[in-house]
Each structure stands twice: as structure tokens, then as C-alpha cells.
PDB file of C-alpha atoms in Angstrom:
ATOM      1  CA  PHE A   1     141.364  97.113 238.616  1.00  0.00           C
ATOM      2  CA  ILE A   2     142.977  97.096 235.093  1.00  0.00           C
ATOM      3  CA  ASP A   3     145.270 100.479 236.010  1.00  0.00           C
ATOM      4  CA  ASP A   4     146.446  98.245 238.705  1.00  0.00           C
ATOM      5  CA  VAL A   5     147.623  95.919 235.648  1.00  0.00           C
ATOM      6  CA  TRP A   6     148.245  98.935 233.364  1.00  0.00           C
ATOM      7  CA  ASP A   7     150.993 100.113 236.933  1.00  0.00           C
ATOM      8  CA  GLN A   8     153.775 101.390 235.778  1.00  0.00           C
ATOM      9  CA  ASP A   9     155.812  98.375 238.379  1.00  0.00           C
ATOM     10  CA  SER A  10     154.069  95.743 236.792  1.00  0.00           C
ATOM     11  CA  GLU A  11     154.634  93.196 233.474  1.00  0.00           C
ATOM     12  CA  PHE A  12     151.898  94.701 232.005  1.00  0.00           C
ATOM     13  CA  LEU A  13     152.454  98.758 230.422  1.00  0.00           C
ATOM     14  CA  ARG A  14     149.734 100.053 228.709  1.00  0.00           C
ATOM     15  CA  PRO A  15     149.985 100.684 225.096  1.00  0.00           C
ATOM     16  CA  GLU A  16     151.301 104.360 223.788  1.00  0.00           C
ATOM     17  CA  GLN A  17     149.215 106.198 222.401  1.00  0.00           C
ATOM     18  CA  LEU A  18     149.303 107.146 218.794  1.00  0.00           C
ATOM     19  CA  ASN A  19     150.336 110.189 217.181  1.00  0.00           C
ATOM     20  CA  ASN A  20     149.943 109.286 213.712  1.00  0.00           C
ATOM     21  CA  PRO A  21     147.827 111.763 211.915  1.00  0.00           C
ATOM     22  CA  ILE A  22     144.701 111.768 211.014  1.00  0.00           C
ATOM     23  CA  ASN A  23     144.295 113.075 207.106  1.00  0.00           C
ATOM     24  CA  LEU A  24     140.947 113.931 204.659  1.00  0.00           C
ATOM     25  CA  HIS A  25     139.968 111.645 202.384  1.00  0.00           C
ATOM     26  CA  PRO A  26     140.424 113.885 199.001  1.00  0.00           C
ATOM     27  CA  ILE A  27     137.431 113.675 196.932  1.00  0.00           C
ATOM     28  CA  GLU A  28     138.609 112.021 194.009  1.00  0.00           C
ATOM     29  CA  PHE A  29     139.052 108.671 195.822  1.00  0.00           C
ATOM     30  CA  ALA A  30     135.727 109.666 198.666  1.00  0.00           C
ATOM     31  CA  GLY A  31     133.590 110.161 195.165  1.00  0.00           C
ATOM     32  CA  GLU A  32     131.019 111.864 197.969  1.00  0.00           C
ATOM     33  CA  ASP A  33     131.654 114.684 199.756  1.00  0.00           C
ATOM     34  CA  TYR A  34     130.995 115.194 203.511  1.00  0.00           C
ATOM     35  CA  SER A  35     127.861 117.730 202.890  1.00  0.00           C
ATOM     36  CA  SER A  36     125.871 115.351 200.894  1.00  0.00           C
ATOM     37  CA  LYS A  37     126.441 112.487 202.636  1.00  0.00           C
ATOM     38  CA  LEU A  38     124.955 114.495 206.197  1.00  0.00           C
ATOM     39  CA  LYS A  39     122.031 115.563 204.257  1.00  0.00           C
ATOM     40  CA  LYS A  40     121.055 111.389 203.630  1.00  0.00           C
ATOM     41  CA  VAL A  41     122.150 110.364 207.072  1.00  0.00           C
ATOM     42  CA  VAL A  42     119.552 113.462 207.943  1.00  0.00           C
ATOM     43  CA  GLU A  43     117.334 112.257 205.545  1.00  0.00           C
ATOM     44  CA  GLN A  44     117.339 108.349 207.073  1.00  0.00           C
ATOM     45  CA  MET A  45     117.368 110.059 210.836  1.00  0.00           C
ATOM     46  CA  ASN A  46     113.837 111.739 209.864  1.00  0.00           C
ATOM     47  CA  LYS A  47     112.455 109.165 208.101  1.00  0.00           C
ATOM     48  CA  GLU A  48     112.534 107.256 211.613  1.00  0.00           C
ATOM     49  CA  HIS A  49     111.980 110.765 213.403  1.00  0.00           C
ATOM     50  CA  ALA A  50     115.309 110.034 215.589  1.00  0.00           C
ATOM     51  CA  ASP A  51     116.772 112.838 217.075  1.00  0.00           C
ATOM     52  CA  LEU A  52     120.563 111.850 218.175  1.00  0.00           C
ATOM     53  CA  LEU A  53     122.726 110.089 216.391  1.00  0.00           C
ATOM     54  CA  PHE A  54     125.402 107.752 217.773  1.00  0.00           C
ATOM     55  CA  LEU A  55     128.706 106.557 215.743  1.00  0.00           C
ATOM     56  CA  THR A  56     130.957 104.527 217.910  1.00  0.00           C
ATOM     57  CA  LYS A  57     132.418 102.393 214.351  1.00  0.00           C
ATOM     58  CA  LEU A  58     135.231 104.088 213.153  1.00  0.00           C
ATOM     59  CA  ASP A  59     134.782 102.696 209.713  1.00  0.00           C
ATOM     60  CA  GLU A  60     131.688 104.385 209.932  1.00  0.00           C
ATOM     61  CA  ILE A  61     132.924 107.704 211.305  1.00  0.00           C
ATOM     62  CA  ALA A  62     135.568 107.742 208.874  1.00  0.00           C
ATOM     63  CA  TRP A  63     133.494 107.566 205.789  1.00  0.00           C
ATOM     64  CA  PHE A  64     131.355 109.952 207.150  1.00  0.00           C
ATOM     65  CA  PHE A  65     133.373 112.280 207.616  1.00  0.00           C
ATOM     66  CA  ASN A  66     135.765 111.108 204.203  1.00  0.00           C
ATOM     67  CA  LEU A  67     138.819 110.797 206.988  1.00  0.00           C
ATOM     68  CA  ARG A  68     141.691 108.816 207.441  1.00  0.00           C
ATOM     69  CA  GLY A  69     143.869 107.190 209.698  1.00  0.00           C
ATOM     70  CA  SER A  70     146.084 104.660 211.073  1.00  0.00           C
ATOM     71  CA  ASP A  71     145.299 103.680 214.681  1.00  0.00           C
ATOM     72  CA  ILE A  72     144.384 100.419 213.366  1.00  0.00           C
ATOM     73  CA  PRO A  73     147.131  98.229 210.810  1.00  0.00           C
ATOM     74  CA  TYR A  74     146.404  98.077 207.988  1.00  0.00           C
ATOM     75  CA  ASN A  75     142.826  99.587 207.951  1.00  0.00           C
ATOM     76  CA  PRO A  76     142.948 103.963 207.166  1.00  0.00           C
ATOM     77  CA  LEU A  77     140.673 103.821 211.063  1.00  0.00           C
ATOM     78  CA  PHE A  78     141.500 106.490 213.936  1.00  0.00           C
ATOM     79  CA  TYR A  79     139.587 105.841 217.271  1.00  0.00           C
ATOM     80  CA  SER A  80     136.469 108.541 217.648  1.00  0.00           C
ATOM     81  CA  TYR A  81     133.495 108.614 218.041  1.00  0.00           C
ATOM     82  CA  CYS A  82     130.836 111.117 216.488  1.00  0.00           C
ATOM     83  CA  LEU A  83     127.084 112.334 218.059  1.00  0.00           C
ATOM     84  CA  VAL A  84     125.077 113.954 215.620  1.00  0.00           C
ATOM     85  CA  ASP A  85     121.775 116.054 216.828  1.00  0.00           C
ATOM     86  CA  ALA A  86     119.710 116.611 214.422  1.00  0.00           C
ATOM     87  CA  LYS A  87     117.566 118.998 216.031  1.00  0.00           C
ATOM     88  CA  ASN A  88     119.708 121.354 216.735  1.00  0.00           C
ATOM     89  CA  LYS A  89     121.808 121.297 214.248  1.00  0.00           C
ATOM     90  CA  ILE A  90     124.823 119.729 216.112  1.00  0.00           C
ATOM     91  CA  ILE A  91     127.628 117.260 215.004  1.00  0.00           C
ATOM     92  CA  ASN A  92     130.273 116.082 218.200  1.00  0.00           C
ATOM     93  CA  LEU A  93     133.250 114.738 216.816  1.00  0.00           C
ATOM     94  CA  TYR A  94     135.296 113.225 220.147  1.00  0.00           C
ATOM     95  CA  ILE A  95     138.593 112.659 218.600  1.00  0.00           C
ATOM     96  CA  ASP A  96     142.630 113.172 219.639  1.00  0.00           C
ATOM     97  CA  TYR A  97     142.448 116.374 218.789  1.00  0.00           C
ATOM     98  CA  ARG A  98     145.982 116.670 219.160  1.00  0.00           C
ATOM     99  CA  ARG A  99     146.320 114.502 216.033  1.00  0.00           C
ATOM    100  CA  ILE A 100     144.718 117.276 214.120  1.00  0.00           C
ATOM    101  CA  LEU A 101     145.832 120.720 216.501  1.00  0.00           C
ATOM    102  CA  ASP A 102     149.100 121.163 214.199  1.00  0.00           C
ATOM    103  CA  SER A 103     147.611 120.760 210.709  1.00  0.00           C
ATOM    104  CA  ASP A 104     144.877 122.556 208.523  1.00  0.00           C
ATOM    105  CA  LEU A 105     143.178 119.494 209.379  1.00  0.00           C
ATOM    106  CA  PHE A 106     141.963 121.251 212.493  1.00  0.00           C
ATOM    107  CA  GLU A 107     140.723 124.393 211.317  1.00  0.00           C
ATOM    108  CA  GLU A 108     139.628 123.708 208.044  1.00  0.00           C
ATOM    109  CA  LEU A 109     136.791 121.159 208.935  1.00  0.00           C
ATOM    110  CA  PRO A 110     134.599 122.500 211.208  1.00  0.00           C
ATOM    111  CA  ILE A 111     134.840 124.953 208.867  1.00  0.00           C
ATOM    112  CA  GLN A 112     134.540 122.790 205.543  1.00  0.00           C
ATOM    113  CA  ILE A 113     131.623 120.976 207.623  1.00  0.00           C
ATOM    114  CA  TYR A 114     129.637 124.160 208.352  1.00  0.00           C
ATOM    115  CA  TYR A 115     129.813 126.037 204.686  1.00  0.00           C
ATOM    116  CA  GLU A 116     129.090 123.248 203.852  1.00  0.00           C
ATOM    117  CA  SER A 117     126.164 121.904 205.095  1.00  0.00           C
ATOM    118  CA  GLY A 118     125.642 124.516 208.338  1.00  0.00           C
ATOM    119  CA  TRP A 119     125.997 122.663 210.899  1.00  0.00           C
ATOM    120  CA  ASP A 120     128.171 123.717 213.830  1.00  0.00           C
ATOM    121  CA  THR A 121     130.838 120.477 214.792  1.00  0.00           C
ATOM    122  CA  VAL A 122     132.267 120.327 217.828  1.00  0.00           C
ATOM    123  CA  ILE A 123     135.569 118.647 218.028  1.00  0.00           C
ATOM    124  CA  MET A 124     135.793 116.860 221.303  1.00  0.00           C
ATOM    125  CA  THR A 125     138.693 115.271 223.078  1.00  0.00           C
ATOM    126  CA  TYR A 126     137.864 111.669 222.618  1.00  0.00           C
ATOM    127  CA  GLU A 127     138.220 110.817 226.590  1.00  0.00           C
ATOM    128  CA  SER A 128     135.280 113.397 227.102  1.00  0.00           C
ATOM    129  CA  ALA A 129     132.898 111.272 225.477  1.00  0.00           C
ATOM    130  CA  TYR A 130     130.917 109.316 227.738  1.00  0.00           C
ATOM    131  CA  ILE A 131     130.836 112.639 230.317  1.00  0.00           C
ATOM    132  CA  SER A 132     129.462 114.450 227.120  1.00  0.00           C
ATOM    133  CA  VAL A 133     127.353 112.208 225.294  1.00  0.00           C
ATOM    134  CA  ARG A 134     125.856 111.267 228.326  1.00  0.00           C
ATOM    135  CA  SER A 135     125.237 115.347 229.829  1.00  0.00           C
ATOM    136  CA  ILE A 136     123.162 115.199 226.606  1.00  0.00           C
ATOM    137  CA  ILE A 137     121.140 112.570 226.578  1.00  0.00           C
ATOM    138  CA  LEU A 138     120.623 113.469 230.074  1.00  0.00           C
ATOM    139  CA  GLN A 139     119.450 116.949 229.027  1.00  0.00           C
ATOM    140  CA  LEU A 140     117.129 114.604 226.293  1.00  0.00           C
ATOM    141  CA  HIS A 141     113.380 115.929 226.106  1.00  0.00           C
ATOM    142  CA  PRO A 142     111.628 112.338 226.597  1.00  0.00           C
ATOM    143  CA  GLU A 143     109.947 111.917 224.092  1.00  0.00           C
ATOM    144  CA  SER A 144     112.980 112.487 221.929  1.00  0.00           C
ATOM    145  CA  THR A 145     114.695 109.301 220.067  1.00  0.00           C
ATOM    146  CA  ILE A 146     118.259 108.038 220.258  1.00  0.00           C
ATOM    147  CA  TRP A 147     119.489 106.126 216.978  1.00  0.00           C
ATOM    148  CA  MET A 148     122.356 104.098 218.169  1.00  0.00           C
ATOM    149  CA  ASP A 149     123.071 100.555 216.899  1.00  0.00           C
ATOM    150  CA  LYS A 150     122.512  97.704 219.112  1.00  0.00           C
ATOM    151  CA  GLU A 151     125.133  95.426 217.302  1.00  0.00           C
ATOM    152  CA  ARG A 152     127.363  97.619 217.154  1.00  0.00           C
ATOM    153  CA  THR A 153     127.792 100.012 220.304  1.00  0.00           C
ATOM    154  CA  ASN A 154     129.774  99.458 222.766  1.00  0.00           C
ATOM    155  CA  LEU A 155     127.639  97.702 226.131  1.00  0.00           C
ATOM    156  CA  LEU A 156     128.380 101.125 228.173  1.00  0.00           C
ATOM    157  CA  PHE A 157     127.549 103.283 226.025  1.00  0.00           C
ATOM    158  CA  PHE A 158     124.360 101.888 224.974  1.00  0.00           C
ATOM    159  CA  ASN A 159     123.521 100.747 228.770  1.00  0.00           C
ATOM    160  CA  LEU A 160     123.370 104.838 229.022  1.00  0.00           C
ATOM    161  CA  ALA A 161     120.739 105.530 226.976  1.00  0.00           C
ATOM    162  CA  GLU A 162     118.889 102.314 227.957  1.00  0.00           C
ATOM    163  CA  ALA A 163     118.504 103.613 231.121  1.00  0.00           C
ATOM    164  CA  ASN A 164     117.500 106.947 230.014  1.00  0.00           C
ATOM    165  CA  SER A 165     114.086 105.491 229.339  1.00  0.00           C
ATOM    166  CA  ASN A 166     114.328 107.838 225.623  1.00  0.00           C
ATOM    167  CA  PRO A 167     112.611 105.513 222.877  1.00  0.00           C
ATOM    168  CA  MET A 168     115.640 104.226 220.916  1.00  0.00           C
ATOM    169  CA  ILE A 169     115.952 103.147 217.381  1.00  0.00           C
ATOM    170  CA  THR A 170     118.747 100.310 217.672  1.00  0.00           C
ATOM    171  CA  LYS A 171     119.015  99.332 213.456  1.00  0.00           C
ATOM    172  CA  ILE A 172     121.940  99.488 211.747  1.00  0.00           C
ATOM    173  CA  SER A 173     122.871 103.377 211.462  1.00  0.00           C
ATOM    174  CA  PRO A 174     122.787 104.893 208.445  1.00  0.00           C
ATOM    175  CA  PRO A 175     126.272 105.895 207.530  1.00  0.00           C
ATOM    176  CA  GLY A 176     127.122 102.335 208.334  1.00  0.00           C
ATOM    177  CA  ASP A 177     123.721 101.582 205.381  1.00  0.00           C
ATOM    178  CA  LEU A 178     124.611 104.058 203.058  1.00  0.00           C
ATOM    179  CA  LYS A 179     128.215 102.590 203.174  1.00  0.00           C
ATOM    180  CA  LEU A 180     126.852  99.421 201.923  1.00  0.00           C
ATOM    181  CA  THR A 181     125.956 101.482 198.449  1.00  0.00           C
ATOM    182  CA  LYS A 182     129.282 102.193 196.702  1.00  0.00           C
ATOM    183  CA  ASN A 183     129.423 105.190 194.565  1.00  0.00           C
ATOM    184  CA  GLU A 184     131.022 105.418 190.779  1.00  0.00           C
ATOM    185  CA  VAL A 185     134.250 106.037 192.235  1.00  0.00           C
ATOM    186  CA  GLU A 186     133.634 103.378 195.128  1.00  0.00           C
ATOM    187  CA  MET A 187     133.662 101.014 192.223  1.00  0.00           C
ATOM    188  CA  TYR A 188     136.548 101.429 190.374  1.00  0.00           C
TER     189      TYR A 188
END
């Protein structure tokens, strides 16, 4: 139906995809590096016995990776999803990678994450998120626990996880919780 509405012959045209850069948010402004945030996120996941954490809130992903964009007017955010697999130490970042392909960020981000934390990072297209997350969830052990913030995850992804019958944690995500407490740099 949406494709019919956005047909080129209609008065409703599909919005143009943004091509704005995505940049690292320097540590002097963030106050905490990515590896420190990852350690705290994983500690919360372990405390709750969560194997997977799926993030859909743009501000949580930007905070977590110390990245900033400009996809939404007057907000330093960019369209993305993130899946943290604590058992396999893999992070999937679903993003329009073409926007960082020509920048140092494309090479720097996965290497920085790996060397700072020992975790593998896979940068995948934003459009591949549903198929990728679905595949990962379908391959989960029946006892593996999925963490998706019920109040902040879109219905498509939440229903996907819920339909798989794995145990779920539905409260606020670790980045959502952690970013509520500001560090010294963020206070000033």
C-alpha cells in the first residue's frame, strides 16, 4: 500500500534518503569511551541473564557508540538499529553504511571497537536489519533470553522476538538506563 502511495506518478513522493555524514563524538565531549559503555551494558545484560540486546532508540545507539548524525532536524541522531550478542561477543550495527564508506569512520569504528573491547563489529545495511535479526533470533537456543525495551522497540521487531517464544526482558535497555546518569563532562 505504501509503495502505491509513494508512486512517482502520485502527488505523494517518497522522501529522499539523507546523505548526511555520521561522525565520532569526541571523548572530550562524551566523557566516556565506547569500551567503557560496552562493559557497563554487558554487565547489565549478564545481571539479567540476557543473551541478546536489540536497540531501536536512535538516541541510545548514538550514545552507546559515541556517534552523531543529522537525520532528524535539530537532533544529533542517525537512523540505525543495533544488536548486541553477549554470548558470541558480536555487535551488529545496522546503518546506511554508504554514509560512512568514504570516511575514516568506516575503517576506524570496527577496529576501534575490536581493539578497545575484543568484540567483533559487523556494520550492515539499515535495510537488512529485519532479515538479519529474524535469522539470528530463529537460530537462538530456546532458553536464550532476548532483551527488547517494550516501550521503545517498534512493533515489527517486538512481535518477531515474541513469536519465537524465547524468554524476554522488556524493561528499559541498558544504554537507556545508563545514559540517564550523566558523567562529569556531560554535566558541564
